[in-house]
Short mmCIF file of C-alpha atoms in Angstrom, two decimals:
data_model
loop_
_atom_site.label_atom_id
_atom_site.label_comp_id
_atom_site.label_asym_id
_atom_site.label_seq_id
_atom_site.Cartn_x
_atom_site.Cartn_y
_atom_site.Cartn_z
CA MET Z 280 -12.98 83.82 -111.80
CA ASN Z 281 -11.94 87.34 -112.28
CA ALA Z 282 -11.07 87.63 -108.16
CA THR Z 283 -8.98 84.77 -108.73
CA THR Z 284 -7.01 85.80 -111.15
CA THR Z 285 -6.51 88.84 -109.46
CA LEU Z 286 -5.19 87.18 -106.84
CA ASP Z 287 -2.55 85.49 -109.04
CA ARG Z 288 -0.83 88.44 -109.89
CA PRO Z 289 0.36 89.82 -106.74
CA SER Z 290 0.88 86.88 -105.48
CA SER Z 291 3.49 86.08 -108.43
CA ARG Z 292 5.17 89.79 -108.02
CA THR Z 293 5.72 88.58 -104.63
CA ALA Z 294 7.75 85.54 -106.03
CA THR Z 295 9.36 87.67 -108.34
CA ALA Z 296 10.92 89.34 -105.67
CA TRP Z 297 10.97 87.15 -103.36
CA LYS Z 298 13.57 84.95 -106.22
CA THR Z 299 15.22 88.40 -106.95
CA THR Z 300 16.25 89.07 -103.22
CA LEU Z 301 18.07 85.39 -103.08
CA ILE Z 302 19.75 85.73 -106.58
CA ALA Z 303 20.98 89.15 -104.81
CA ILE Z 304 21.88 88.67 -101.66
CA PRO Z 305 24.51 85.80 -102.54
CA ILE Z 306 25.85 87.94 -105.32
CA VAL Z 307 26.01 91.27 -102.90
CA THR Z 308 28.02 89.39 -100.34
CA LEU Z 309 30.19 88.80 -102.79
CA ALA Z 310 31.27 91.71 -103.78
CA LEU Z 311 31.72 92.35 -100.50
CA LEU Z 312 33.70 90.04 -99.43
CA LEU Z 313 35.51 90.86 -102.39
CA TRP Z 314 36.01 94.54 -101.78
CA LEU Z 315 36.99 93.73 -98.32
CA ARG Z 316 39.46 91.16 -99.26
CA GLN Z 317 40.54 94.03 -101.46
CA LEU Z 318 40.79 96.87 -98.66
CA GLU Z 319 42.95 93.91 -96.49
CA VAL Z 320 45.63 93.07 -98.99
CA ASN Z 321 45.83 96.66 -99.88
CA ALA Z 322 46.78 97.77 -96.14
CA LEU Z 323 49.45 94.78 -96.33
CA ARG Z 324 50.87 96.21 -98.74
CA GLN Z 325 51.48 99.13 -97.65
CA ARG Z 326 52.62 98.38 -93.77
CA THR Z 327 56.20 97.38 -93.17
CA VAL Z 328 57.95 94.38 -91.61
CA SER Z 329 59.62 95.61 -88.27
CA SER Z 330 63.29 95.02 -87.69
CA TYR Z 331 64.66 93.39 -84.40
CA GLY Z 332 68.72 94.05 -84.63
CA THR Z 333 70.55 91.55 -86.36
CA VAL Z 334 71.34 87.86 -85.75
CA PRO Z 335 75.32 87.83 -84.39
CA GLU Z 336 77.79 85.83 -86.43
CA PHE Z 337 77.77 82.54 -85.21
CA VAL Z 338 78.61 78.97 -86.54
CA LEU Z 339 77.13 75.87 -85.68
CA LEU Z 340 77.80 71.91 -87.34
CA ASN Z 341 74.91 70.62 -89.71
CA GLN Z 342 73.08 67.73 -90.07
CA ASP Z 343 75.94 66.09 -91.73
CA GLY Z 344 78.60 67.16 -89.25
CA LYS Z 345 79.91 70.59 -91.38
CA ASN Z 346 80.63 73.72 -90.94
CA PHE Z 347 77.16 75.74 -91.51
CA GLY Z 348 76.47 79.28 -90.21
CA SER Z 349 75.75 83.03 -91.10
CA ALA Z 350 78.48 83.26 -94.13
CA GLN Z 351 76.24 80.35 -96.28
CA LEU Z 352 72.95 82.32 -94.68
CA ARG Z 353 74.61 85.95 -95.98
CA GLY Z 354 72.31 87.11 -99.14
CA LYS Z 355 69.60 85.08 -98.56
CA ILE Z 356 65.92 85.57 -96.59
CA TRP Z 357 65.33 82.74 -94.47
CA ILE Z 358 63.03 81.70 -91.58
CA ALA Z 359 64.26 79.60 -88.43
CA ASP Z 360 62.84 77.22 -85.89
CA PHE Z 361 64.62 76.06 -82.55
CA ILE Z 362 63.78 72.44 -81.92
CA TYR Z 363 65.18 69.54 -80.41
CA THR Z 364 64.95 65.92 -82.22
CA THR Z 365 63.56 64.26 -78.04
CA CYS Z 366 61.12 67.09 -77.78
CA PRO Z 367 58.26 65.84 -75.79
CA GLY Z 368 56.75 69.05 -75.92
CA PRO Z 369 56.03 71.88 -79.01
CA CYS Z 370 58.97 71.27 -80.87
CA PRO Z 371 56.84 68.13 -83.51
CA MET Z 372 54.40 71.44 -83.96
CA ILE Z 373 56.53 73.68 -84.62
CA SER Z 374 58.36 71.17 -87.26
CA THR Z 375 55.07 70.86 -88.76
CA ARG Z 376 54.52 74.76 -89.24
CA MET Z 377 57.68 74.82 -91.33
CA SER Z 378 57.05 72.06 -93.06
CA GLU Z 379 53.99 73.83 -94.00
CA LEU Z 380 56.10 76.80 -95.33
CA GLN Z 381 57.26 74.62 -98.11
CA LYS Z 382 54.20 75.07 -100.85
CA PRO Z 383 53.82 78.99 -100.48
CA LEU Z 384 57.87 79.93 -101.22
CA LYS Z 385 58.70 76.94 -103.10
CA LYS Z 386 58.85 79.05 -105.79
CA THR Z 387 61.48 81.45 -104.08
CA ASP Z 388 64.87 81.58 -102.42
CA VAL Z 389 64.01 81.67 -99.11
CA HIS Z 390 66.04 79.28 -96.69
CA LEU Z 391 64.68 76.78 -94.43
CA VAL Z 392 66.89 77.03 -91.32
CA SER Z 393 66.22 74.67 -88.25
CA PHE Z 394 68.24 74.75 -84.94
CA SER Z 395 68.58 72.09 -82.14
CA VAL Z 396 68.47 73.68 -79.23
CA ASP Z 397 71.23 73.94 -76.56
CA PRO Z 398 70.43 74.94 -73.07
CA ALA Z 399 74.20 75.56 -72.14
CA LYS Z 400 74.66 77.94 -74.87
CA ASP Z 401 73.56 81.62 -75.23
CA ASN Z 402 70.63 82.32 -78.32
CA GLY Z 403 71.80 84.74 -80.38
CA PHE Z 404 68.06 85.09 -81.52
CA LYS Z 405 66.71 87.08 -78.96
CA LEU Z 406 64.52 84.01 -77.71
CA ALA Z 407 63.48 82.36 -74.72
CA VAL Z 408 65.75 79.35 -73.44
CA SER Z 409 65.93 77.40 -70.26
CA ASP Z 410 68.73 75.67 -68.60
CA GLY Z 411 67.02 72.41 -68.85
CA GLY Z 412 66.15 73.17 -65.13
CA ASP Z 413 62.36 72.27 -65.53
CA GLU Z 414 61.16 68.76 -62.95
CA LYS Z 415 61.68 66.57 -65.58
CA GLY Z 416 65.44 68.54 -66.96
CA ILE Z 417 64.32 68.75 -70.41
CA PRO Z 418 65.08 72.21 -72.60
CA VAL Z 419 62.11 74.58 -72.35
CA HIS Z 420 62.51 76.97 -75.71
CA SER Z 421 60.15 79.56 -77.62
CA THR Z 422 57.59 78.19 -80.11
CA ARG Z 423 58.45 81.18 -82.26
CA MET Z 424 59.84 80.96 -85.73
CA THR Z 425 62.66 83.63 -87.03
CA LEU Z 426 62.48 86.15 -89.98
CA VAL Z 427 65.80 87.03 -91.12
CA ASP Z 428 66.21 89.55 -93.93
CA ARG Z 429 69.14 89.37 -96.86
CA HIS Z 430 71.35 91.59 -93.92
CA GLY Z 431 71.08 89.30 -90.79
CA ALA Z 432 68.06 91.56 -89.90
CA ILE Z 433 65.53 90.20 -87.78
CA ARG Z 434 62.27 91.21 -88.94
CA GLY Z 435 59.52 88.70 -87.37
CA TYR Z 436 59.07 86.52 -85.03
CA TYR Z 437 55.46 84.18 -85.62
CA ASP Z 438 54.63 81.61 -83.03
CA ALA Z 439 53.86 78.28 -83.90
CA ALA Z 440 51.41 77.53 -81.77
CA GLU Z 441 49.15 80.33 -83.03
CA PRO Z 442 46.82 79.21 -85.52
CA ASP Z 443 47.06 82.44 -88.19
CA ALA Z 444 51.79 81.69 -87.72
CA VAL Z 445 52.00 80.86 -91.01
CA THR Z 446 49.76 83.17 -92.97
CA LYS Z 447 51.27 85.91 -91.17
CA LEU Z 448 54.94 84.45 -92.13
CA VAL Z 449 54.03 84.10 -95.73
CA ALA Z 450 52.22 87.35 -96.29
CA ASP Z 451 56.22 89.43 -93.94
CA THR Z 452 58.53 86.86 -96.40
CA THR Z 453 56.29 88.19 -99.41
CA HIS Z 454 56.49 91.59 -98.77
CA LEU Z 455 60.76 91.16 -97.81
CA LEU Z 456 61.17 89.25 -101.44
CA ARG Z 457 59.30 91.98 -102.90
CA GLU Z 458 61.48 95.02 -100.87
CA GLN Z 459 65.00 92.71 -100.97
CA PRO Z 460 64.68 90.94 -104.31
CA GLY Z 461 67.28 88.38 -104.76
CA GLU Z 462 67.50 85.20 -107.24
CA LYS Z 463 64.79 82.94 -108.28
CA ALA Z 464 64.91 79.09 -107.02
CA THR Z 465 65.85 76.77 -109.84
CA ARG Z 466 65.11 73.83 -107.56
#
């Protein structure tokens, strides 16, 4: 009987060691992930958002047939996309990405602006657009969304086709909101 009792003790110690290890692994993993996340947040805080030139003055017609242009956006941070309503290609996906921005930017004064693409006119946002000369005769345009600061400077391009486009855009927009504080939205 003594031999049996002696064998149970090492087995009990081994079981306790395994239980401790199994509990410690998730805790250590969580701590490591939180530490890495904090490093990423600190790196995002310290980076700068580039500038790619200035949006030219423009006046277009809005959905109500009234003039809308750079004057209405002056002093505001805004995000633009370029779509058209009969688009058989990427426009629905681009519009979905823009709608994904509404929730994280809800309590800010950031404006979301969608421009209908007219390939017969110049595109002052420095994004590619064709004359609609593909075999089907439909306009070909950029899938990028554009971030513009309160001074009308283009601060970033984000390809809506990329899975992390919204995440990057929200991060850079948040950075601009800290860099260029403005009024809080009263929606």
